[in-house]
Coordinates of C-alpha atoms in Angstrom, one line a residue:
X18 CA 21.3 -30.2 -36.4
X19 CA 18.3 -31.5 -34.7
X20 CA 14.9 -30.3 -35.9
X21 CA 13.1 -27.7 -33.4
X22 CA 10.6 -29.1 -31.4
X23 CA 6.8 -28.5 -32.3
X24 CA 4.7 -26.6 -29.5
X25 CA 1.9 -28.8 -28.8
X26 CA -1.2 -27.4 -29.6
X27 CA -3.7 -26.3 -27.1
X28 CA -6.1 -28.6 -25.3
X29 CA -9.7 -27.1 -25.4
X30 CA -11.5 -30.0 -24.9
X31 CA -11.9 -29.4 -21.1
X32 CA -15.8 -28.8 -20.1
X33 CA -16.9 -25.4 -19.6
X34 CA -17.9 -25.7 -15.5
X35 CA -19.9 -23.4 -13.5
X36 CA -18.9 -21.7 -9.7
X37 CA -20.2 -24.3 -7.0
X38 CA -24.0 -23.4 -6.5
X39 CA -23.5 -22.3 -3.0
X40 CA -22.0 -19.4 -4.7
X41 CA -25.9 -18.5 -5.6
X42 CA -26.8 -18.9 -1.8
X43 CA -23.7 -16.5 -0.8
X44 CA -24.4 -14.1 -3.1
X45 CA -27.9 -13.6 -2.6
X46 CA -27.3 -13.1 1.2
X47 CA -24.4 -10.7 0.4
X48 CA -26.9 -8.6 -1.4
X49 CA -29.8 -9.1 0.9
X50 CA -27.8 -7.5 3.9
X51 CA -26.8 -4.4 1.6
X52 CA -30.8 -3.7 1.1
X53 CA -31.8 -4.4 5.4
X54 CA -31.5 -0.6 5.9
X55 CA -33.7 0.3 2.6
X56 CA -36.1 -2.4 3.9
X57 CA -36.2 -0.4 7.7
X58 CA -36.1 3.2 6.0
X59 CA -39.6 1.8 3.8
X60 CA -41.1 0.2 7.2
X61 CA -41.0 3.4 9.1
X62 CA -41.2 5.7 6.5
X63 CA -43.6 4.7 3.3
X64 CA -45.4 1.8 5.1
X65 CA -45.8 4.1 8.3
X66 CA -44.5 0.8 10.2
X67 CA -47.1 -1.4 8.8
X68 CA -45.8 -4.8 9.4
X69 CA -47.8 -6.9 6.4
X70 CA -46.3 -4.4 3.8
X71 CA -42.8 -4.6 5.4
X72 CA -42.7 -8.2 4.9
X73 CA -44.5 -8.6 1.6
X74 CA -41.4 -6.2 0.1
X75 CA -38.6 -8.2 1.8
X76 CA -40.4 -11.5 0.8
X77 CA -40.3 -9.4 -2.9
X78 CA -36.8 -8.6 -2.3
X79 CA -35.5 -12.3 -1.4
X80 CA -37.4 -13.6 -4.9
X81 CA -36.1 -10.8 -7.0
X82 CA -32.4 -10.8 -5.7
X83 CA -32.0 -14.9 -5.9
X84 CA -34.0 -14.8 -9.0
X85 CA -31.2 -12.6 -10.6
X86 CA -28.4 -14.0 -8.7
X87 CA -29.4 -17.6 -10.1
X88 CA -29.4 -16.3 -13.7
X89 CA -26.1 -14.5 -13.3
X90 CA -24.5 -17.6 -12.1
X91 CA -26.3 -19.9 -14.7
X92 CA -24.2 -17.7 -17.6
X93 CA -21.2 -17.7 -15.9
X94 CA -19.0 -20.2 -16.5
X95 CA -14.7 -20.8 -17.1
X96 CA -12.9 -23.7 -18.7
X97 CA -9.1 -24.5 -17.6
X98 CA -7.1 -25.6 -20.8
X99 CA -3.4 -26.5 -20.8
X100 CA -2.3 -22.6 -21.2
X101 CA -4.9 -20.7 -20.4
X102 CA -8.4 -19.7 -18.4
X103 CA -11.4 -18.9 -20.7
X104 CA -14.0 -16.9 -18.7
X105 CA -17.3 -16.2 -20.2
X106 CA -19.6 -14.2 -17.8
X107 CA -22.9 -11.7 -18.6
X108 CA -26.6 -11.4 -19.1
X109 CA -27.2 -9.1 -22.1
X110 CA -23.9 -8.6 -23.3
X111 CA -21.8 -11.4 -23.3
X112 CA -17.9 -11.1 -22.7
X113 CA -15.3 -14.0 -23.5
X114 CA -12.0 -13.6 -21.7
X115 CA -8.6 -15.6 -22.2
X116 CA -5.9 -15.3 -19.6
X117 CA -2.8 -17.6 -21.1
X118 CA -0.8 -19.0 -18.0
X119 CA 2.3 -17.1 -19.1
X120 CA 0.6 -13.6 -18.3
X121 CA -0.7 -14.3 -14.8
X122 CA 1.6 -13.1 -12.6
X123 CA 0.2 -13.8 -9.8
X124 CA -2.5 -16.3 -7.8
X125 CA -4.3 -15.9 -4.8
X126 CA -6.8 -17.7 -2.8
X127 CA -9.3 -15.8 -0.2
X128 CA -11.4 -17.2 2.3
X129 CA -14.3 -15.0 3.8
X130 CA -15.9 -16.5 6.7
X131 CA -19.2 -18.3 5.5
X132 CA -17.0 -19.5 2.6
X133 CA -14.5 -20.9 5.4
X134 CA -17.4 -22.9 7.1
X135 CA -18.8 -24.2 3.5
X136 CA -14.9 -25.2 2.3
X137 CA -15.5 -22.5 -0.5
X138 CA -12.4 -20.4 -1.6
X139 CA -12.0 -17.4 -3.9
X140 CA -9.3 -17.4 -6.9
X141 CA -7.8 -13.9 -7.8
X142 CA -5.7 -14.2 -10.7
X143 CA -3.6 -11.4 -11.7
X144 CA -1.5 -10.3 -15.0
X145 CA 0.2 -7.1 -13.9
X146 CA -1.3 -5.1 -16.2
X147 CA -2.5 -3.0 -13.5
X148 CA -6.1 -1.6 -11.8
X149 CA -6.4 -4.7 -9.5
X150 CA -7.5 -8.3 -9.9
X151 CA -7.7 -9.4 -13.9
X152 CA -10.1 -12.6 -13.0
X153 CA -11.4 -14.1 -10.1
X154 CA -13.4 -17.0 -9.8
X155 CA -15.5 -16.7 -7.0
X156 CA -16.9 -19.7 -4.8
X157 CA -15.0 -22.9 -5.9
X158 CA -14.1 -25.8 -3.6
X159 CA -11.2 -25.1 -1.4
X160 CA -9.6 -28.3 -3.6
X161 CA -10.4 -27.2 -7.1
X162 CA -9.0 -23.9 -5.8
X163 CA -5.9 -24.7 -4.7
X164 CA -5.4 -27.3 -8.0
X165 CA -6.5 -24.4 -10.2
X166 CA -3.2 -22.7 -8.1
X167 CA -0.7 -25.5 -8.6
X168 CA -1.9 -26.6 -12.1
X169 CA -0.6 -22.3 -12.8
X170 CA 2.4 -22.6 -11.2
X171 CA 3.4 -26.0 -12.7
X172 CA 3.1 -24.6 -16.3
X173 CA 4.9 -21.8 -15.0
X174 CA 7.7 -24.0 -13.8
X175 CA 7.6 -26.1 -17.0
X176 CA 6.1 -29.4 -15.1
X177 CA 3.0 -30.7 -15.8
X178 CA 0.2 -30.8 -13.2
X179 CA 0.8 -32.8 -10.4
X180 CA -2.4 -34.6 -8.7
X181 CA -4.3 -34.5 -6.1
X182 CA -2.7 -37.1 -4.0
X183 CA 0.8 -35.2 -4.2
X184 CA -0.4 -31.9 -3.7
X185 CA -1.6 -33.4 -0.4
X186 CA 1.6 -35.2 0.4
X187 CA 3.5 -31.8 -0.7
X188 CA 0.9 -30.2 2.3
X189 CA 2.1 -32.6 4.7
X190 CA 5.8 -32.7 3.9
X191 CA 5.6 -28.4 4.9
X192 CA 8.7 -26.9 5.6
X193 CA 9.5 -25.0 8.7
X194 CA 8.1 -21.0 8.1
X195 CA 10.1 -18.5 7.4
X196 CA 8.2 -16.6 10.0
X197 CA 5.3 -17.2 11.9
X198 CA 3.1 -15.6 15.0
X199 CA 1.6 -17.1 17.8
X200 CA -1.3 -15.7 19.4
X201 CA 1.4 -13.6 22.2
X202 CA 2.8 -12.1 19.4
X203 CA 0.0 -11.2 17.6
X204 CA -1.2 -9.5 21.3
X205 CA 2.3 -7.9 20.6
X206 CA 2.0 -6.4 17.4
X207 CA -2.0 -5.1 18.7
X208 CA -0.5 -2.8 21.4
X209 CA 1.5 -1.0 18.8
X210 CA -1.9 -0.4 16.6
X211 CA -3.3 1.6 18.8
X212 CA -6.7 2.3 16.9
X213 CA -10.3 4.0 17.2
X214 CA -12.0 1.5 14.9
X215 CA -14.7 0.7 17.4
X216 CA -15.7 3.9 17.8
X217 CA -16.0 4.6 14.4
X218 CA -18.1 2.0 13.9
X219 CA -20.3 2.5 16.1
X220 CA -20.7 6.3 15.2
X221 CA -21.4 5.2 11.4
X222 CA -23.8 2.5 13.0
X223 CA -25.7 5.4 14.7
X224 CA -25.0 7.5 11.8
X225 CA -27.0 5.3 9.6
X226 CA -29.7 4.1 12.1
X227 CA -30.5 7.7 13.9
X228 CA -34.0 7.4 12.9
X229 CA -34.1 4.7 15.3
X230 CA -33.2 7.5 17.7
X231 CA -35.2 10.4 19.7
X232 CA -34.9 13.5 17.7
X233 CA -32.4 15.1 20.5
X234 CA -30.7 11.9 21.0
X235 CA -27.5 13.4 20.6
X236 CA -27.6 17.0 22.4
X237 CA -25.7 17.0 25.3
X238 CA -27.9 19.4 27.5
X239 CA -30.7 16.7 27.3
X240 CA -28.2 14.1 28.9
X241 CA -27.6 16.3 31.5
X242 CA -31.2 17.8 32.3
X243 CA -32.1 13.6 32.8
X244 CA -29.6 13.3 35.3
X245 CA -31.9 13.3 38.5
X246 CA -28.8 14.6 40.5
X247 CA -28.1 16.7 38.3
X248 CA -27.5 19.3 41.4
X249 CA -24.7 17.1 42.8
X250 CA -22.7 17.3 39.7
X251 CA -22.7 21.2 39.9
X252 CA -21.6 21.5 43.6
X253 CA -18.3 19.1 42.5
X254 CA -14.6 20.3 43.0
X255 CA -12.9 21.2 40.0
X256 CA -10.4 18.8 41.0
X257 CA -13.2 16.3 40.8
X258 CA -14.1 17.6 37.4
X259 CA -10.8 17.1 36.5
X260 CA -10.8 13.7 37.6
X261 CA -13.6 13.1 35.6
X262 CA -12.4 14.1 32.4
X263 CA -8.8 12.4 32.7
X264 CA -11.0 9.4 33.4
X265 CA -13.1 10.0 30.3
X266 CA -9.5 10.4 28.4
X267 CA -8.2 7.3 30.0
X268 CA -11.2 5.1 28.6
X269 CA -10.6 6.3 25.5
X270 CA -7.2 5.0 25.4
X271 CA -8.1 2.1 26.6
X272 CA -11.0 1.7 23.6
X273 CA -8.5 2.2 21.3
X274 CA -5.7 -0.5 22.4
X275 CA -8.3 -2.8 22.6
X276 CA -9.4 -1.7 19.2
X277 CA -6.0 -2.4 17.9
X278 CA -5.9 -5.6 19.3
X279 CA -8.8 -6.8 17.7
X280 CA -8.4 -5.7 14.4
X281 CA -4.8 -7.0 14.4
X282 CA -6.4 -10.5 15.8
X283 CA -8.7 -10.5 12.7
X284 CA -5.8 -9.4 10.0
X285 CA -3.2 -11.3 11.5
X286 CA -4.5 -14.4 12.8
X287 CA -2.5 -17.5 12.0
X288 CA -0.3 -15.7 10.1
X289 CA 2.6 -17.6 8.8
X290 CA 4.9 -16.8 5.6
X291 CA 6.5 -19.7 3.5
X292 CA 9.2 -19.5 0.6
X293 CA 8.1 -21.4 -2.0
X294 CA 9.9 -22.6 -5.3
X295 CA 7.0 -23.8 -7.4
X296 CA 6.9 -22.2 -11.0
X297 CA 8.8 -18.8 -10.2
X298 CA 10.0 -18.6 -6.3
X299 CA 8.2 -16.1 -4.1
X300 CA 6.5 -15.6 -0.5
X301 CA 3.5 -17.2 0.3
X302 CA 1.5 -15.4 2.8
X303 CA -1.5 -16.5 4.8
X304 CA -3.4 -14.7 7.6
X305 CA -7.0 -14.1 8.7
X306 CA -9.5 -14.7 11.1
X307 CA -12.8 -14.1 9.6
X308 CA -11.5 -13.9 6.0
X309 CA -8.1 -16.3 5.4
X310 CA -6.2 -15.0 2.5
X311 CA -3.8 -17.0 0.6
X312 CA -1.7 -14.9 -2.0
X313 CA 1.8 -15.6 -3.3
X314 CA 3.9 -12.8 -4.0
X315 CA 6.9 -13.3 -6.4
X316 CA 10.5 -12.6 -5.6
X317 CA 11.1 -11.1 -9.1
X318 CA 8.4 -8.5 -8.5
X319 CA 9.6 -7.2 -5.1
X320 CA 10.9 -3.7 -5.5
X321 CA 12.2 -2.8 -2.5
X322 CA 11.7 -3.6 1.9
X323 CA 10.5 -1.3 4.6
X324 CA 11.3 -1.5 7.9
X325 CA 8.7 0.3 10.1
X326 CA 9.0 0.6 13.7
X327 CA 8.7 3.6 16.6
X328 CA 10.3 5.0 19.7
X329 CA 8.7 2.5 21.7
X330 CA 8.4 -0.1 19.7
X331 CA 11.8 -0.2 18.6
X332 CA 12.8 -0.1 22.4
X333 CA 11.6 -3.2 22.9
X334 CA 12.9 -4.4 19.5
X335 CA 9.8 -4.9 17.4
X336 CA 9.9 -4.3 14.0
X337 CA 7.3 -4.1 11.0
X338 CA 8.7 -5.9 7.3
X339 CA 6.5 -5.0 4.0
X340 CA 7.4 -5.4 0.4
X341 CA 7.1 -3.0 -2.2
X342 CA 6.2 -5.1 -4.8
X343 CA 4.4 -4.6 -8.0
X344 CA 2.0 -7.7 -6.8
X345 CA -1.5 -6.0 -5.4
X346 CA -4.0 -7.9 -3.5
X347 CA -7.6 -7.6 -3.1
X348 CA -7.5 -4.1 -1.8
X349 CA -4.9 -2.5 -4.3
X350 CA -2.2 -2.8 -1.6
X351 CA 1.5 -2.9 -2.7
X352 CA 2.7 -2.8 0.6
X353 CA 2.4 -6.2 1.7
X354 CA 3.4 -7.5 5.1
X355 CA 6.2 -9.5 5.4
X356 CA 7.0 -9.8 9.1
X357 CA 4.0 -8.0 11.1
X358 CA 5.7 -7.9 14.4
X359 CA 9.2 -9.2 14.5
X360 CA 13.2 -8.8 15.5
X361 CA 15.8 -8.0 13.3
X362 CA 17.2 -10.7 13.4
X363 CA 14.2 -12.9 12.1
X364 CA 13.9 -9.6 9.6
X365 CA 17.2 -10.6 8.3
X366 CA 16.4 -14.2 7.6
X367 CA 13.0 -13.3 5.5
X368 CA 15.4 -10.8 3.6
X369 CA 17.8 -13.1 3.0
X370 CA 16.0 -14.7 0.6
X371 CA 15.2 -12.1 -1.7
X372 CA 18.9 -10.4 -2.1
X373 CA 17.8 -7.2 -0.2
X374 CA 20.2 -6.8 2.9
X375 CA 19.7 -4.2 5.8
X376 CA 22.4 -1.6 6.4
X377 CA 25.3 -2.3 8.9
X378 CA 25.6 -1.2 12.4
X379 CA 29.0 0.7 11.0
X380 CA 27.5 2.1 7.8
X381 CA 27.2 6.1 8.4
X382 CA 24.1 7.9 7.2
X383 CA 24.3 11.5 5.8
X384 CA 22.1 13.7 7.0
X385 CA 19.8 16.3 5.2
X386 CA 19.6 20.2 5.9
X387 CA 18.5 21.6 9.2
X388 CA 16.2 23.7 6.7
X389 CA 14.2 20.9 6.5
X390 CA 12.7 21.5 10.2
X391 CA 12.8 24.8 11.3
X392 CA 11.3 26.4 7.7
X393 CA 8.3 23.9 8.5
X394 CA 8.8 25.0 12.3
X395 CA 8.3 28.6 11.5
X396 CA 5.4 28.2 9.0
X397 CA 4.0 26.0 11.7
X398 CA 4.5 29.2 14.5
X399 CA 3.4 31.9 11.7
X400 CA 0.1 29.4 11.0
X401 CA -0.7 28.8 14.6
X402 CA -0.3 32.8 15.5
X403 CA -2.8 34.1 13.1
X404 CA -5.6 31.2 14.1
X405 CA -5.1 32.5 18.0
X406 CA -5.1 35.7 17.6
X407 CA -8.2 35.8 14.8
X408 CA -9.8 33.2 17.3
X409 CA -8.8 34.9 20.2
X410 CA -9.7 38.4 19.0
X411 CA -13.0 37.3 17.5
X412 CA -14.4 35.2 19.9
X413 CA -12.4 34.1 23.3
X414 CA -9.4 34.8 24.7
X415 CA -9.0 31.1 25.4
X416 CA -8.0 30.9 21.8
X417 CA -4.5 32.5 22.7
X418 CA -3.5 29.1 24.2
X419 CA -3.3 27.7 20.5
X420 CA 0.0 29.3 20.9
X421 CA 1.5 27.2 23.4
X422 CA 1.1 24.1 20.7
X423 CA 4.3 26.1 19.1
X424 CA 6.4 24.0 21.1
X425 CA 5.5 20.7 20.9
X426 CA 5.5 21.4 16.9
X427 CA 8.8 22.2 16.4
X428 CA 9.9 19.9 18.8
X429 CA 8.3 16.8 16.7
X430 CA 9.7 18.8 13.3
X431 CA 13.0 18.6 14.7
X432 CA 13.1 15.0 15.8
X433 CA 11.6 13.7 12.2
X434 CA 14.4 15.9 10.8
X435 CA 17.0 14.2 12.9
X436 CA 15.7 10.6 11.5
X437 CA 15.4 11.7 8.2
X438 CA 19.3 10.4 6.6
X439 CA 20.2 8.6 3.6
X440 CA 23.1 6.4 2.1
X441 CA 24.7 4.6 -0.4
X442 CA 26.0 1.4 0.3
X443 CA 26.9 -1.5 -1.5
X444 CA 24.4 -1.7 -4.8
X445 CA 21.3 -0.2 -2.5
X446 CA 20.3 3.0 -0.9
X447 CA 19.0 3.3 2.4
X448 CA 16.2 6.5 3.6
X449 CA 15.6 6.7 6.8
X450 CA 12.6 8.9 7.4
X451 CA 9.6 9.7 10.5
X452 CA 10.1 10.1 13.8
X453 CA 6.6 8.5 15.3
X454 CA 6.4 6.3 12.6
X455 CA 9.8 5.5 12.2
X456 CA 10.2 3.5 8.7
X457 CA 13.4 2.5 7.0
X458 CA 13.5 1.6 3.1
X459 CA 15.9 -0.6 1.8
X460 CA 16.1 0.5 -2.3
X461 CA 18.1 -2.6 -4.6
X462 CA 19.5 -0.4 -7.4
X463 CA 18.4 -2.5 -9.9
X464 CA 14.7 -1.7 -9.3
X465 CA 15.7 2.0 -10.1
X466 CA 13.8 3.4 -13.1
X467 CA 14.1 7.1 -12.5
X468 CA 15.6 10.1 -10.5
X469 CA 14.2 13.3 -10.6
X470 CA 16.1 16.6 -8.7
X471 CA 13.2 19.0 -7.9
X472 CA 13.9 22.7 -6.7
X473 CA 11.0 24.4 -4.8
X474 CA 10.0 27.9 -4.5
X475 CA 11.1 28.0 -0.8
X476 CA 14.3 25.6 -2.2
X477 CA 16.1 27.9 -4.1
X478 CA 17.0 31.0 -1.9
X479 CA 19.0 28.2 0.2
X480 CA 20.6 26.2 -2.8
X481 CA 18.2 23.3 -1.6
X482 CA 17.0 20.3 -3.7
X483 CA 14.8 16.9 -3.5
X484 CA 15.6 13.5 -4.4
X485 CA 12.4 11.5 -6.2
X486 CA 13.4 8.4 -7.1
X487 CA 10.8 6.5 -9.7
X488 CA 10.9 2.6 -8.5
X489 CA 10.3 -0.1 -11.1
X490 CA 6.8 -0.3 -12.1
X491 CA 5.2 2.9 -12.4
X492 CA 2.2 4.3 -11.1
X493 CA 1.8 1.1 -9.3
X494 CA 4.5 1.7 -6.9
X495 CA 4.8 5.5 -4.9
X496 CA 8.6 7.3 -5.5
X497 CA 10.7 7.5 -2.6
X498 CA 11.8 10.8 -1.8
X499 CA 15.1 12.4 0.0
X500 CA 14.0 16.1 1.1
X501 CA 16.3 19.1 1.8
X502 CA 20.1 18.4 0.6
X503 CA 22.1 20.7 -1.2
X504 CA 21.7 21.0 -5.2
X505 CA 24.9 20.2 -5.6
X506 CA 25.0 17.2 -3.2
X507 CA 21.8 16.3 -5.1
X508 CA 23.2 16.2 -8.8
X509 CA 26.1 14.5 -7.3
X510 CA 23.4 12.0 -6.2
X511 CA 21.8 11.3 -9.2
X512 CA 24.5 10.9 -11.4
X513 CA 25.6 8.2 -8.9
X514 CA 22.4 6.5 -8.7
X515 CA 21.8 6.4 -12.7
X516 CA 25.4 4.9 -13.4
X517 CA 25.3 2.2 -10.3
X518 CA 21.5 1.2 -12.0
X519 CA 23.5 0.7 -15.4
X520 CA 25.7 -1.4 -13.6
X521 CA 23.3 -3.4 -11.9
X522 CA 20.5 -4.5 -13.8
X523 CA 17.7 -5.6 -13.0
X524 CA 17.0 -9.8 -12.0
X525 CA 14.0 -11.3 -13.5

């Protein structure tokens, strides 16, 4: 028998480094801009707009704020070993933290724009122990980064590190995307987010600055009492009137598709996603226009797909792919985008390589109870009756024409009921669900960890039930639901989803 092989012991003799110094110059500036409104409040409040004091507290305010940052960075420092990251970080109290290789699920590199133009990057390392990002190493070369990346996934993969030279022959030698947008198709997927982002910018700009404003700035009647024609606008037509507010609508639509294309422009920008087989094989995803992100989401930890789409959208044959996958990025999102704007058929190829297949043209979807819209239809009528006639009673008439939005209510209830189906189908369940926001999720069975039946008050005079199904991953991840079948149907359900999971266990 031949002896078992000794695990090498770790190698801690690497130097303890510090972030690149720019970090101090970033830093600083990050904080300075957070204080520019406390340093306008104190000019026009406390130093009644004297401009000598105003300066001698944001000349106080640079020193103190670099000072600090300097210090902070001076006792921060990490050391990369053969298995592990060792962070030390803190001013009064000190705090020493190890991250072995073998916990860090997952690695990814951020860009914000002055770190872009500097060839700084941002490491996010992550251990799936949940609330977020477990380390991140802020302001390192875009090199070092992306070695600090491969030297993780190597050990992962049971290779040593490879070298700078063939990580930059590996970046030439890139395979074709698995998907990738052009600028057209980013316009694309921008009409589809129709957005009022601008606006509400703008209205938390003012929000924030109003004491830069005259005291009636925003009361309507003073608008109109400076209009020096003021008596032309009362002698118009009401058709002109009319006119004038559907023109007034109609710029506000068009604000917010051009909202929606810009923020798609910024989020989307050169977006392209790879499949890569270093250490354990996943999706590597990178997008951004101000701030490039570059995170790598393993295929192991995806829990399930959602296709998202709408009437118009999927009339032209546009489609939206996320994962559900126990991976989170910077903002705590587990829905990460897969295919932002795309046709099923390139939908099909990115899910193609993670097992999870969509449902067949022929595949019949069951339907859930008609309950499910017209109870919500007639609590919708009973709600909207008692606001107009309290309103209209009360304090106008006018308020009886709440009434009329009785239609278009149960109209939308019933088409969201029609959309909302269900199946079974060869080791994955499909939910359909949404009408506007029409979005499909494709469930492996293996990533199954509960199933709950649920009975409401309103459930049980019509023998009624719901479906939560607890994905892999707990709290991290929401339940998917199937509302409004019969109990019996339901139990039926369950039982068939619990003995498929047994027989289908979970990959990885």
């Amino acid at each position: 028998m031949s002896e078992p092989t000794e695990t090498p012991p770790v190698q801690d003799s690497a130097p303890f480094r510090h972030l690149h110094p720019l970090s101090i110059i970033l830093k600083s500036l990050s904080m300075i801009g957070r204080n520019i409104v406390a340093i306008a409040v104190l000019h026009f409040s406390l130093f009644d707009q004297n401009i000598a004091y105003t300066m001698l507290a944001a000349v106080a305010l640079v020193v103190l704020v670099a000072g600090v940052t300097a210090l902070i960075w001076s006792r921060f420092t990490y050391q990369v070993t053969d298995r592990e990251i060792r962070i030390k970080s803190g001013l009064l109290n000190r705090n020493n933290r190890s991250i072995p290789f073998d916990r860090i699920q997952d690695v990814s590199l951020e860009q914000k724009l002055p770190h872009r133009l500097l060839r700084l990057a941002t490491v996010a390392l992550e251990t799936g122990s949940g609330g977020g990002e477990d380390g991140q190493l802020e302001a390192l070369t875009r090199s070092d980064a992306e070695e600090l990346r491969d030297t993780i996934r190597d050990y992962k993969a049971g290779r040593n590190a490879v070298s700078p030279d063939s990580i930059e022959q590996v970046a030439t030698e890139e395979a074709p995307a698995l998907f990738a947008m052009d600028n057209r198709r980013i316009f694309i997927a921008g009409l589809f987010n129709f957005s009022f982002v601008l606006l509400a910018i703008l209205g938390a700009l003012a929000q924030n600055l109003d004491f830069l404003l005259p005291d009636d700035f925003f009361d309507p009647r003073n608008w109109f009492d400076a209009l020096p024609d003021q008596q032309i606008i009362d002698g118009l037509s009401f058709w002109v009137r009319v006119a004038g507010v559907l023109g007034a609508i109609f710029s506000l639509v068009i604000i917010g598709f051009v909202s929606g294309i810009i923020r798609t422009f910024i989020r989307e920008y050169g977006f392209r996603l790879d499949r890569v087989d270093s250490g354990q094989p996943g999706f590597r995803r990178r997008r951004g226009l101000f701030t490039l992100t570059d995170m790598v989401m393993p295929i192991h930890r995806v829990q399930a797909a959602i296709i998202q789409t709408g009437p118009v959208r999927q009339r032209y044959g546009w489609y939206h792919l996320k994962f559900k996958s126990l991976a989170g990025d910077a903002s705590g999102e587990t829905d990460h985008s897969a295919a932002p704007c795309a046709t099923r058929a390139e939908i099909d190829a990115v899910l193609g390589q993670c097992a999870i297949r969509s449902p067949g043209e022929t595949v019949p979807f069951h339907q859930v109870s008609s309950a499910l819209w017209w109870r919500r239809a007639l609590l919708a009528v009973l709600l909207l009756g008692a606001i107009a006639m309290t309103s209209g009673t009360l304090f106008h008439s006018g308020f009886y024409a709440v009434l009329l939005l009785a239609g278009p209510v149960s109209l939308f209830l019933f088409l969201s009921w029609q959309q909302h189906q269900y199946v079974l189908s060869d080791g994955q369940l499909f939910v359909r669900s949404g009408w506007w926001r029409r979005r499909l999720t494709l469930l492996p069975l293996s990533k199954i960890q509960t199933v709950d039946v649920s009975q409401t008050a309103w459930d049980h005079p019509l023998d009624l039930a719901t479906i939560i199904i607890g994905i892999a991953g707990g709290s991290a991840v929401a339940p998917l639901t199937i509302r409004a079948i019969g109990l019996d149907r339901a139990s039926d359900l369950r039982h068939q989803l619990l003995s498929l999971t047994a027989s289908h266990p979970a990959i990885g």
